[in-house]
CSV table of C-alpha atoms in Angstrom, one decimal:
chain,number,residue,atom,x,y,z
A,1,MET,CA,47.0,144.7,34.0
A,2,THR,CA,43.9,143.0,32.7
A,3,LYS,CA,41.8,140.9,34.9
A,4,SER,CA,43.5,137.8,33.5
A,5,GLY,CA,46.9,139.2,34.5
A,6,GLN,CA,48.3,139.2,31.0
A,7,ASP,CA,49.0,142.9,30.5
A,8,ILE,CA,50.8,145.1,33.0
A,9,SER,CA,50.3,148.8,33.5
A,10,ASP,CA,53.0,151.1,35.0
A,11,GLY,CA,52.7,152.7,38.4
A,12,GLN,CA,54.4,153.5,41.6
A,13,ALA,CA,52.4,152.3,44.6
A,14,ILE,CA,51.7,148.8,45.7
A,15,PRO,CA,47.9,148.0,45.6
A,16,VAL,CA,46.0,147.4,48.8
A,17,ALA,CA,42.5,147.1,47.4
A,18,VAL,CA,41.2,143.8,46.1
A,19,THR,CA,42.1,144.0,42.5
A,20,ALA,CA,44.2,142.4,39.8
A,21,GLU,CA,45.6,145.8,38.7
A,22,ALA,CA,49.3,145.4,39.0
A,23,VAL,CA,51.7,148.2,39.6
A,24,LYS,CA,55.5,148.6,39.8
A,25,PRO,CA,57.2,148.0,43.1
A,26,PRO,CA,58.0,151.2,45.0
A,27,MET,CA,60.0,154.0,43.4
A,28,PRO,CA,62.2,156.1,45.7
A,29,GLN,CA,59.7,158.9,46.1
A,30,GLY,CA,56.9,156.5,46.8
A,31,LEU,CA,58.6,154.3,49.4
A,32,TRP,CA,57.1,155.7,52.5
A,33,ARG,CA,53.6,155.6,50.9
A,34,SER,CA,54.2,152.0,49.8
A,35,TYR,CA,55.2,151.1,53.4
A,36,MET,CA,52.1,152.7,54.9
A,37,LEU,CA,49.7,151.1,52.4
A,38,ILE,CA,50.8,147.7,53.4
A,39,PHE,CA,51.9,148.3,57.0
A,40,LEU,CA,48.9,150.1,58.3
A,41,PRO,CA,46.3,147.5,57.3
A,42,MET,CA,48.6,144.7,58.4
A,43,LEU,CA,49.1,146.4,61.8
A,44,LEU,CA,45.4,146.7,62.2
A,45,SER,CA,45.0,143.0,61.3
A,46,ASN,CA,47.6,142.0,63.9
A,47,VAL,CA,46.0,144.3,66.5
A,48,LEU,CA,42.7,142.5,65.9
A,49,GLN,CA,44.4,139.2,66.0
A,50,ALA,CA,46.0,140.1,69.3
A,51,ALA,CA,42.7,141.5,70.5
A,52,SER,CA,41.0,138.2,69.9
A,53,GLY,CA,43.6,136.2,71.9
A,54,THR,CA,43.7,138.9,74.6
A,55,LEU,CA,40.0,139.0,75.0
A,56,ASN,CA,39.8,135.3,75.2
A,57,GLY,CA,42.4,135.5,78.0
A,58,VAL,CA,40.5,138.2,79.8
A,59,PHE,CA,37.2,136.4,79.5
A,60,VAL,CA,38.8,133.2,80.8
A,61,GLY,CA,40.9,134.9,83.5
A,62,ARG,CA,38.2,137.2,84.8
A,63,MET,CA,35.2,134.8,84.5
A,64,MET,CA,37.0,131.5,85.5
A,65,GLY,CA,40.0,132.5,87.6
A,66,VAL,CA,43.8,132.2,87.6
A,67,ASP,CA,43.9,128.4,87.2
A,68,ALA,CA,41.8,128.6,84.0
A,69,LEU,CA,44.2,131.2,82.6
A,70,ALA,CA,47.2,129.1,83.5
A,71,ALA,CA,45.6,126.1,81.7
A,72,MET,CA,45.4,128.2,78.5
A,73,SER,CA,48.9,129.7,79.0
A,74,ALA,CA,50.5,126.3,79.2
A,75,PHE,CA,49.6,125.6,75.6
A,76,SER,CA,51.2,128.8,74.3
A,77,PRO,CA,54.6,127.4,73.5
A,78,VAL,CA,53.0,124.3,71.8
A,79,PHE,CA,50.9,126.6,69.6
A,80,PHE,CA,54.0,128.6,68.8
A,81,LEU,CA,55.9,125.4,67.9
A,82,PHE,CA,53.3,124.3,65.3
A,83,LEU,CA,52.8,127.9,64.1
A,84,GLY,CA,56.5,128.0,63.5
A,85,LEU,CA,56.2,125.3,60.8
A,86,ILE,CA,53.4,127.2,59.0
A,87,ILE,CA,55.2,130.6,59.4
A,88,GLY,CA,58.2,129.0,57.7
A,89,LEU,CA,56.3,127.6,54.8
A,90,GLY,CA,54.3,130.9,54.6
A,91,ALA,CA,57.4,133.0,54.6
A,92,GLY,CA,58.9,131.0,51.8
A,93,ALA,CA,55.7,131.3,49.8
A,94,THR,CA,55.2,135.0,50.4
A,95,VAL,CA,58.8,135.8,49.3
A,96,LEU,CA,58.3,133.9,46.1
A,97,ILE,CA,54.9,135.3,45.5
A,98,GLY,CA,56.2,138.8,46.0
A,99,GLN,CA,59.0,138.2,43.5
A,100,ALA,CA,56.6,136.7,41.0
A,101,TRP,CA,54.2,139.6,41.5
A,102,GLY,CA,57.0,142.1,41.0
A,103,ALA,CA,58.0,140.3,37.8
A,104,ARG,CA,54.4,140.1,36.6
A,105,ASP,CA,54.5,136.3,36.2
A,106,MET,CA,51.0,135.2,37.0
A,107,VAL,CA,51.7,131.5,36.1
A,108,LYS,CA,54.5,131.3,38.6
A,109,LEU,CA,52.5,133.2,41.2
A,110,HIS,CA,49.6,130.7,41.1
A,111,GLY,CA,51.8,127.7,40.9
A,112,ILE,CA,53.7,128.9,44.0
A,113,ALA,CA,50.5,129.6,45.9
A,114,GLY,CA,49.0,126.2,45.0
A,115,SER,CA,52.0,124.4,46.1
A,116,ALA,CA,52.0,126.4,49.4
A,117,VAL,CA,48.4,125.5,50.1
A,118,ALA,CA,49.0,121.8,49.5
A,119,MET,CA,52.0,121.8,51.8
A,120,VAL,CA,50.3,123.7,54.7
A,121,MET,CA,47.2,121.5,54.5
A,122,THR,CA,49.4,118.4,54.7
A,123,VAL,CA,51.3,119.7,57.8
A,124,SER,CA,48.2,121.0,59.6
A,125,VAL,CA,46.1,117.9,59.1
A,126,THR,CA,48.9,115.8,60.4
A,127,VAL,CA,49.1,118.1,63.5
A,128,ALA,CA,45.4,117.8,63.9
A,129,ILE,CA,45.4,114.0,64.0
A,130,LEU,CA,48.3,113.7,66.3
A,131,GLY,CA,47.0,116.5,68.6
A,132,GLY,CA,43.6,114.9,68.9
A,133,LEU,CA,45.2,111.6,70.0
A,134,PHE,CA,48.1,112.8,72.2
A,135,SER,CA,47.2,116.2,73.7
A,136,ALA,CA,47.1,114.9,77.3
A,137,GLN,CA,50.5,113.2,77.0
A,138,LEU,CA,52.0,116.3,75.4
A,139,MET,CA,50.8,118.7,78.1
A,140,ALA,CA,52.0,116.3,80.8
A,141,PHE,CA,55.4,116.1,79.2
A,142,LEU,CA,55.7,119.9,79.3
A,143,GLY,CA,55.4,119.8,83.1
A,144,THR,CA,52.0,121.6,83.2
A,145,PRO,CA,51.0,122.0,86.9
A,146,GLN,CA,48.8,119.1,88.0
A,147,ALA,CA,46.1,121.4,89.1
A,148,VAL,CA,45.4,122.6,85.5
A,149,LEU,CA,46.6,119.6,83.5
A,150,ASN,CA,43.2,118.2,82.6
A,151,GLU,CA,41.8,121.5,81.5
A,152,SER,CA,44.9,122.3,79.6
A,153,ALA,CA,44.8,119.0,77.7
A,154,HIS,CA,41.2,119.7,76.6
A,155,TYR,CA,42.1,123.1,75.4
A,156,ALA,CA,45.1,121.8,73.5
A,157,ARG,CA,43.1,119.1,71.9
A,158,ILE,CA,40.5,121.5,70.4
A,159,MET,CA,43.2,124.0,69.2
A,160,MET,CA,45.3,121.3,67.5
A,161,MET,CA,42.3,119.7,65.8
A,162,GLY,CA,41.4,123.2,64.5
A,163,MET,CA,44.9,123.7,63.0
A,164,PRO,CA,43.9,123.1,59.4
A,165,VAL,CA,41.4,126.0,59.5
A,166,ILE,CA,43.6,128.3,61.6
A,167,PHE,CA,46.7,127.8,59.5
A,168,LEU,CA,45.0,128.0,56.1
A,169,LEU,CA,43.6,131.4,57.1
A,170,TRP,CA,47.1,132.4,58.2
A,171,LEU,CA,48.7,131.3,54.9
A,172,MET,CA,46.0,132.9,52.7
A,173,SER,CA,46.4,136.2,54.6
A,174,ASN,CA,50.1,136.2,53.8
A,175,MET,CA,49.6,135.2,50.2
A,176,SER,CA,47.3,138.2,49.8
A,177,ARG,CA,49.9,140.6,51.3
A,178,GLY,CA,52.4,139.1,48.9
A,179,VAL,CA,50.5,140.6,46.0
A,180,GLY,CA,50.1,143.9,47.9
A,181,ASP,CA,46.6,143.4,49.2
A,182,ALA,CA,46.7,143.9,53.0
A,183,VAL,CA,43.1,145.0,53.2
A,184,SER,CA,41.3,141.7,52.6
A,185,PRO,CA,43.1,140.0,55.5
A,186,LEU,CA,42.1,143.0,57.7
A,187,TRP,CA,38.4,142.5,57.0
A,188,ALA,CA,38.8,138.7,57.6
A,189,LEU,CA,40.3,139.4,61.0
A,190,VAL,CA,37.5,141.8,61.8
A,191,ILE,CA,35.1,138.9,61.2
A,192,ALA,CA,37.2,136.5,63.2
A,193,THR,CA,37.5,138.9,66.1
A,194,GLY,CA,33.9,139.7,66.2
A,195,VAL,CA,32.8,136.1,66.2
A,196,ALA,CA,35.3,135.1,68.9
A,197,MET,CA,34.2,138.0,71.1
A,198,VAL,CA,30.6,136.9,71.0
A,199,LEU,CA,31.2,133.1,71.3
A,200,THR,CA,33.8,132.9,74.1
A,201,PRO,CA,31.6,134.3,76.9
A,202,VAL,CA,28.6,132.5,75.5
A,203,PHE,CA,30.4,129.1,75.8
A,204,ILE,CA,31.9,130.0,79.2
A,205,GLU,CA,28.5,130.7,80.8
A,206,GLY,CA,26.4,128.5,78.6
A,207,TRP,CA,24.1,131.3,77.5
A,208,LEU,CA,21.3,130.9,74.9
A,209,GLY,CA,21.2,127.2,75.3
A,210,PHE,CA,24.8,126.6,74.2
A,211,PRO,CA,26.9,124.0,76.2
A,212,GLN,CA,29.0,125.3,79.0
A,213,LEU,CA,32.6,124.5,77.9
A,214,GLY,CA,34.8,125.9,80.5
A,215,VAL,CA,38.4,126.6,79.4
A,216,MET,CA,37.6,124.9,76.0
A,217,SER,CA,35.4,127.9,75.3
A,218,ALA,CA,38.3,130.0,74.0
A,219,ALA,CA,39.5,127.2,71.8
A,220,VAL,CA,36.2,126.4,70.3
A,221,SER,CA,35.4,130.0,69.6
A,222,THR,CA,38.8,130.5,68.0
A,223,VAL,CA,38.3,127.6,65.6
A,224,ILE,CA,34.8,128.7,64.6
A,225,ALA,CA,35.9,132.3,64.2
A,226,SER,CA,38.8,131.3,61.9
A,227,ALA,CA,36.4,129.1,59.8
A,228,ALA,CA,34.0,132.1,59.4
A,229,ALA,CA,36.9,134.4,58.3
A,230,LEU,CA,38.3,131.8,56.0
A,231,LEU,CA,35.0,131.3,54.2
A,232,TRP,CA,34.5,135.0,53.8
A,233,LEU,CA,38.0,135.6,52.4
A,234,ILE,CA,37.5,132.9,49.8
A,235,TRP,CA,34.1,134.3,48.8
A,236,HIS,CA,35.5,137.9,48.8
A,237,TRP,CA,38.4,137.0,46.6
A,238,ASN,CA,36.3,135.2,44.1
A,239,ARG,CA,33.7,138.0,44.0
A,240,ARG,CA,36.4,140.6,43.3
A,241,ASN,CA,38.4,138.6,40.8
A,242,HIS,CA,41.4,138.8,43.1
A,243,PRO,CA,44.8,137.6,41.9
A,244,MET,CA,44.6,134.9,44.6
A,245,ALA,CA,41.0,133.9,43.9
A,246,PHE,CA,40.1,130.2,44.3
A,247,THR,CA,39.1,129.7,40.7
A,248,ARG,CA,39.0,126.3,39.0
A,249,GLN,CA,42.3,127.2,37.3
A,250,PHE,CA,43.9,128.0,40.6
A,251,LEU,CA,42.4,124.9,42.4
A,252,ALA,CA,43.9,122.7,39.7
A,253,LEU,CA,47.3,124.0,40.8
A,254,VAL,CA,46.8,123.1,44.4
A,255,ARG,CA,49.2,120.2,44.3
A,256,PHE,CA,52.9,119.4,45.0
A,257,ASN,CA,54.9,121.0,42.2
A,258,GLY,CA,58.4,119.8,42.7
A,259,SER,CA,60.2,122.9,41.5
A,260,TYR,CA,58.1,125.3,43.5
A,261,CYS,CA,58.0,123.1,46.6
A,262,LYS,CA,61.8,122.9,46.6
A,263,THR,CA,62.2,126.6,46.4
A,264,ILE,CA,59.5,127.3,49.0
A,265,LEU,CA,61.3,124.8,51.3
A,266,ARG,CA,64.7,126.4,50.5
A,267,VAL,CA,63.4,129.7,51.9
A,268,GLY,CA,60.8,128.3,54.4
A,269,LEU,CA,62.7,125.5,56.1
A,270,PRO,CA,65.4,127.8,57.6
A,271,THR,CA,62.7,130.1,58.8
A,272,ALA,CA,60.7,127.2,60.2
A,273,LEU,CA,63.8,125.9,61.9
A,274,GLN,CA,64.4,129.3,63.4
A,275,MET,CA,60.8,129.4,64.6
A,276,LEU,CA,61.1,125.9,66.0
A,277,THR,CA,64.3,126.9,67.8
A,278,ILE,CA,62.4,129.8,69.4
A,279,ALA,CA,59.5,127.5,70.3
A,280,PHE,CA,61.9,125.0,71.9
A,281,ALA,CA,63.5,127.8,73.9
A,282,GLU,CA,60.0,129.0,75.0
A,283,ILE,CA,59.2,125.5,76.2
A,284,VAL,CA,62.4,125.3,78.1
A,285,LEU,CA,61.9,128.7,79.7
A,286,LEU,CA,58.2,127.8,80.5
A,287,GLY,CA,59.5,124.8,82.3
A,288,LEU,CA,61.7,127.1,84.4
A,289,VAL,CA,58.7,129.4,85.0
A,290,ASN,CA,56.5,126.4,86.0
A,291,GLY,CA,59.0,125.6,88.6
A,292,HIS,CA,58.0,128.8,90.4
A,293,GLY,CA,54.4,127.6,90.7
A,294,THR,CA,50.9,128.2,89.3
A,295,GLN,CA,51.0,132.0,90.0
A,296,ALA,CA,54.2,132.4,88.0
A,297,THR,CA,52.6,130.4,85.1
A,298,ALA,CA,49.6,132.7,85.1
A,299,ALA,CA,51.9,135.8,85.2
A,300,TYR,CA,53.7,134.3,82.2
A,301,GLY,CA,50.4,134.1,80.3
A,302,ALA,CA,49.7,137.7,80.9
A,303,ILE,CA,53.2,138.7,79.9
A,304,VAL,CA,53.0,136.7,76.7
A,305,GLN,CA,49.6,138.4,75.8
A,306,THR,CA,51.0,141.9,76.5
A,307,LEU,CA,54.2,141.3,74.6
A,308,GLY,CA,52.1,140.1,71.7
A,309,TRP,CA,50.5,143.5,71.5
A,310,VAL,CA,53.7,145.4,71.7
A,311,GLN,CA,55.5,143.1,69.2
A,312,PHE,CA,52.9,143.3,66.5
A,313,PRO,CA,54.0,146.7,65.1
A,314,ALA,CA,57.6,145.4,64.9
A,315,ILE,CA,56.5,142.2,63.3
A,316,SER,CA,54.2,144.1,60.8
A,317,ILE,CA,57.1,146.4,59.8
A,318,GLY,CA,59.4,143.4,59.3
A,319,ILE,CA,56.8,141.6,57.1
A,320,THR,CA,56.2,144.8,55.1
A,321,ALA,CA,60.0,145.1,54.5
A,322,SER,CA,60.0,141.6,53.3
A,323,ILE,CA,57.2,142.1,50.8
A,324,LEU,CA,58.6,145.3,49.5
A,325,ALA,CA,62.1,143.9,49.1
A,326,ALA,CA,60.7,140.8,47.4
A,327,GLN,CA,58.7,142.8,44.9
A,328,ALA,CA,61.7,145.1,44.3
A,329,VAL,CA,64.0,142.2,43.6
A,330,GLY,CA,61.3,140.6,41.3
A,331,ALA,CA,61.1,143.8,39.3
A,332,GLY,CA,64.9,144.1,39.0
A,333,ARG,CA,65.2,147.1,41.3
A,334,THR,CA,67.7,145.6,43.8
A,335,GLU,CA,69.0,149.1,44.6
A,336,GLN,CA,65.8,149.8,46.5
A,337,VAL,CA,66.5,147.1,49.1
A,338,HIS,CA,68.7,149.3,51.3
A,339,LYS,CA,66.3,152.2,51.1
A,340,ILE,CA,63.5,149.8,52.2
A,341,VAL,CA,65.6,148.6,55.2
A,342,ILE,CA,66.4,152.2,56.3
A,343,ALA,CA,62.7,153.2,56.1
A,344,GLY,CA,61.8,150.1,58.1
A,345,LEU,CA,64.2,150.9,60.8
A,346,GLN,CA,62.9,154.5,61.1
A,347,LEU,CA,59.3,153.3,61.2
A,348,ASN,CA,60.2,150.8,63.9
A,349,TRP,CA,61.7,153.4,66.2
A,350,LEU,CA,58.7,155.6,65.7
A,351,VAL,CA,55.8,153.1,66.0
A,352,THR,CA,57.3,150.3,68.1
A,353,GLY,CA,59.1,152.8,70.4
A,354,SER,CA,55.8,154.6,71.1
A,355,CYS,CA,54.1,151.3,71.9
A,356,VAL,CA,56.8,150.3,74.3
A,357,ALA,CA,56.7,153.6,76.1
A,358,LEU,CA,52.9,153.3,76.4
A,359,ALA,CA,53.2,149.8,77.7
A,360,TYR,CA,55.6,150.9,80.4
A,361,LEU,CA,53.1,153.6,81.5
A,362,LEU,CA,50.1,151.3,81.6
A,363,SER,CA,51.8,148.0,82.7
A,364,GLY,CA,50.0,147.8,86.0
A,365,TYR,CA,46.6,148.3,84.4
A,366,ILE,CA,47.3,145.9,81.6
A,367,THR,CA,48.3,143.0,83.9
A,368,SER,CA,45.4,143.6,86.2
A,369,ALA,CA,43.0,143.2,83.2
A,370,PHE,CA,44.2,139.6,82.9
A,371,LEU,CA,44.7,138.6,86.6
A,372,THR,CA,42.3,138.9,89.5
A,373,GLU,CA,44.9,138.3,92.1
A,374,GLN,CA,46.8,141.6,92.7
A,375,SER,CA,50.0,139.8,93.8
A,376,VAL,CA,50.2,137.9,90.5
A,377,ALA,CA,49.4,141.1,88.5
A,378,ASP,CA,52.2,142.9,90.3
A,379,LEU,CA,54.6,140.1,89.5
A,380,ALA,CA,53.7,140.2,85.8
A,381,ALA,CA,54.1,144.0,85.7
A,382,HIS,CA,57.5,143.8,87.3
A,383,LEU,CA,58.7,141.2,84.8
A,384,LEU,CA,57.3,143.2,81.9
A,385,HIS,CA,59.5,146.1,83.0
A,386,ILE,CA,62.6,144.0,82.5
A,387,VAL,CA,61.9,142.9,78.9
A,388,LEU,CA,59.7,145.6,77.3
A,389,TRP,CA,62.5,147.9,76.0
A,390,THR,CA,64.1,145.1,74.0
A,391,ILE,CA,61.0,144.9,71.7
A,392,VAL,CA,62.5,147.9,69.8
A,393,LEU,CA,65.7,145.9,69.3
A,394,PHE,CA,63.5,142.9,68.2
A,395,GLY,CA,61.8,145.2,65.6
A,396,MET,CA,65.2,146.3,64.2
A,397,ASN,CA,66.3,142.7,64.0
A,398,SER,CA,63.1,141.8,62.2
A,399,VAL,CA,63.7,144.4,59.5
A,400,PHE,CA,67.3,143.3,58.8
A,401,MET,CA,66.3,139.6,58.6
A,402,SER,CA,63.2,140.1,56.6
A,403,ALA,CA,64.8,142.2,53.9
A,404,MET,CA,67.8,139.9,53.6
A,405,ARG,CA,65.7,136.8,53.4
A,406,ALA,CA,63.5,138.3,50.7
A,407,SER,CA,66.7,139.2,48.8
A,408,GLY,CA,68.0,135.6,48.8
A,409,ALA,CA,70.2,135.7,52.0
A,410,ILE,CA,68.6,132.9,53.9
A,411,TYR,CA,71.0,130.6,55.8
A,412,ALA,CA,73.4,133.0,57.5
A,413,PRO,CA,70.7,135.2,59.2
A,414,THR,CA,68.9,132.1,60.4
A,415,ALA,CA,72.1,130.6,61.8
A,416,LEU,CA,72.9,133.8,63.6
A,417,THR,CA,69.5,133.9,65.3
A,418,MET,CA,69.6,130.3,66.2
A,419,SER,CA,73.0,130.7,67.7
A,420,ALA,CA,71.8,133.6,69.9
A,421,ILE,CA,68.9,131.4,71.1
A,422,LEU,CA,70.8,128.2,71.8
A,423,LEU,CA,74.1,129.7,73.0
A,424,VAL,CA,72.8,132.8,74.8
A,425,GLU,CA,69.1,132.6,75.7
A,426,ILE,CA,68.9,129.1,77.1
A,427,PRO,CA,72.2,129.1,79.1
A,428,ALA,CA,71.5,132.6,80.4
A,429,ALA,CA,68.0,131.7,81.5
A,430,TYR,CA,69.2,128.7,83.5
A,431,THR,CA,72.1,130.6,85.0
A,432,PHE,CA,70.2,133.8,85.8
A,433,ASN,CA,67.3,131.8,87.2
A,434,HIS,CA,69.7,130.1,89.6
A,435,TRP,CA,71.3,133.3,90.6
A,436,ILE,CA,68.3,135.7,91.0
A,437,GLY,CA,65.2,133.7,90.5
A,438,ILE,CA,62.3,134.3,88.1
A,439,ASP,CA,63.7,137.8,87.2
A,440,GLY,CA,66.7,136.1,85.6
A,441,ILE,CA,64.5,134.3,83.0
A,442,TRP,CA,63.4,137.7,81.6
A,443,TRP,CA,66.8,139.2,81.8
A,444,ALA,CA,67.9,136.3,79.5
A,445,TYR,CA,65.3,137.4,76.9
A,446,SER,CA,66.7,141.0,77.0
A,447,LEU,CA,70.3,139.8,76.6
A,448,THR,CA,69.2,137.6,73.6
A,449,PHE,CA,67.4,140.4,71.7
A,450,ALA,CA,70.5,142.6,72.1
A,451,THR,CA,72.8,139.8,70.9
A,452,MET,CA,70.6,139.1,67.9
A,453,LEU,CA,70.6,142.8,66.8
A,454,CYS,CA,74.4,143.0,67.0
A,455,LEU,CA,74.8,139.8,64.9
A,456,GLN,CA,72.2,140.7,62.2
A,457,SER,CA,73.2,144.3,61.7
A,458,GLY,CA,76.8,143.3,61.5
A,459,TYR,CA,76.1,140.7,58.9
A,460,TYR,CA,73.9,143.1,56.9
A,461,TYR,CA,76.4,146.0,56.7
A,462,PHE,CA,79.7,144.1,56.4
A,463,ILE,CA,78.7,141.1,54.3
A,464,PHE,CA,75.2,141.2,52.7
A,465,ARG,CA,75.5,144.7,51.2
A,466,LYS,CA,78.7,143.7,49.4
A,467,ARG,CA,77.0,140.8,47.6
A,468,LYS,CA,74.9,140.8,44.4
A,469,ILE,CA,71.2,140.2,44.9
A,470,VAL,CA,69.6,137.6,42.6
A,471,LYS,CA,66.1,136.4,42.1
A,472,LEU,CA,65.0,133.1,43.8
A,473,ILE,CA,62.7,132.2,40.9
């Protein structure tokens, strides 16, 4: 393809370098290579993203104590709630961008991307305004322990006011992967992680004449780091004439196109609704955890950070399956979707399974890195042992759902997941918590992941595979 995107050359692998050279979606013999070319940079990106959040938690927990970490942890479900909206819109845009890229339709690709940017900025700016005004009331409503409520509200305010920068970086990274470039987001995350690692301890201690910001240090450093990565990504795209470069022509398309917005919402809203349901469940379950005291809340924070590390391979594999499936559908190679699913399941068992095994072996050391009080670290390690194994099931579920959604099956997989959360996870958490205490909350997670896998795999094999796959655009 020429730099203008008008002429397409033939090929087999999906590009990962910043280039407008288009290639065909994966041929059978190149499927594993295509998986790795997207999966490995994405996995490294997610590891860096997790490292940034984890190091912030370690800095705050080790330098300021359990109460400070609890103040940060209390905001986790809220961030996940807002992130769910953006993930939904981003998922819709990425699927459509992948199909447009597979079909070599650059006009549609840029129109979809421009509409997605307009939608994400509208949502994130609204969140920033409301968060800046009502963060204290929000954290109090969540039942945040009184001892950490004030610090938690300050942390939440900074994070929510920084949402436009954080979420635009998230969207742009996904857009880049949609056209097969998983390397640019990786370098952006390298920058973000490096900046955050430097700034968080500087703001905590007030070194070099900077203000001493306490718990807010992690939030301020996150926003600054995201802004630095975002600016670099835009500059890098424009310098390399990337398909997603912010040229004048592209910026002219950053507006609400009714047709594209409708299709993005058709794919994205069910995904967002699913994410919001998960976030709602997390808020409910955090309320149960908070009922066991500040130490339990701090343990919850360490567990969330650890699970984030273990889940990222599974999430990366699912996203890769979605990208490859979307590009295959866009190119008219629908017969490749099942092969993409099988390869994703195999990769999940290999990579995610290895990460789970390693986490079991190192659980005591991992939780002690977050928590200075040994009793709290021991509690967190014990609870991790209950839920870690189900991350492999989560990864399998992610592959099934991602491939089906990228192939046009949107509503049924979403409904099945939401049913498992609302009808299994929340009732089980209340019941098990009443029966056996805090352990029961984590057994509810395990039961839910197993239920989701049964539902999604059953739908895929008995219904989805019998239907004709059609393009969304």
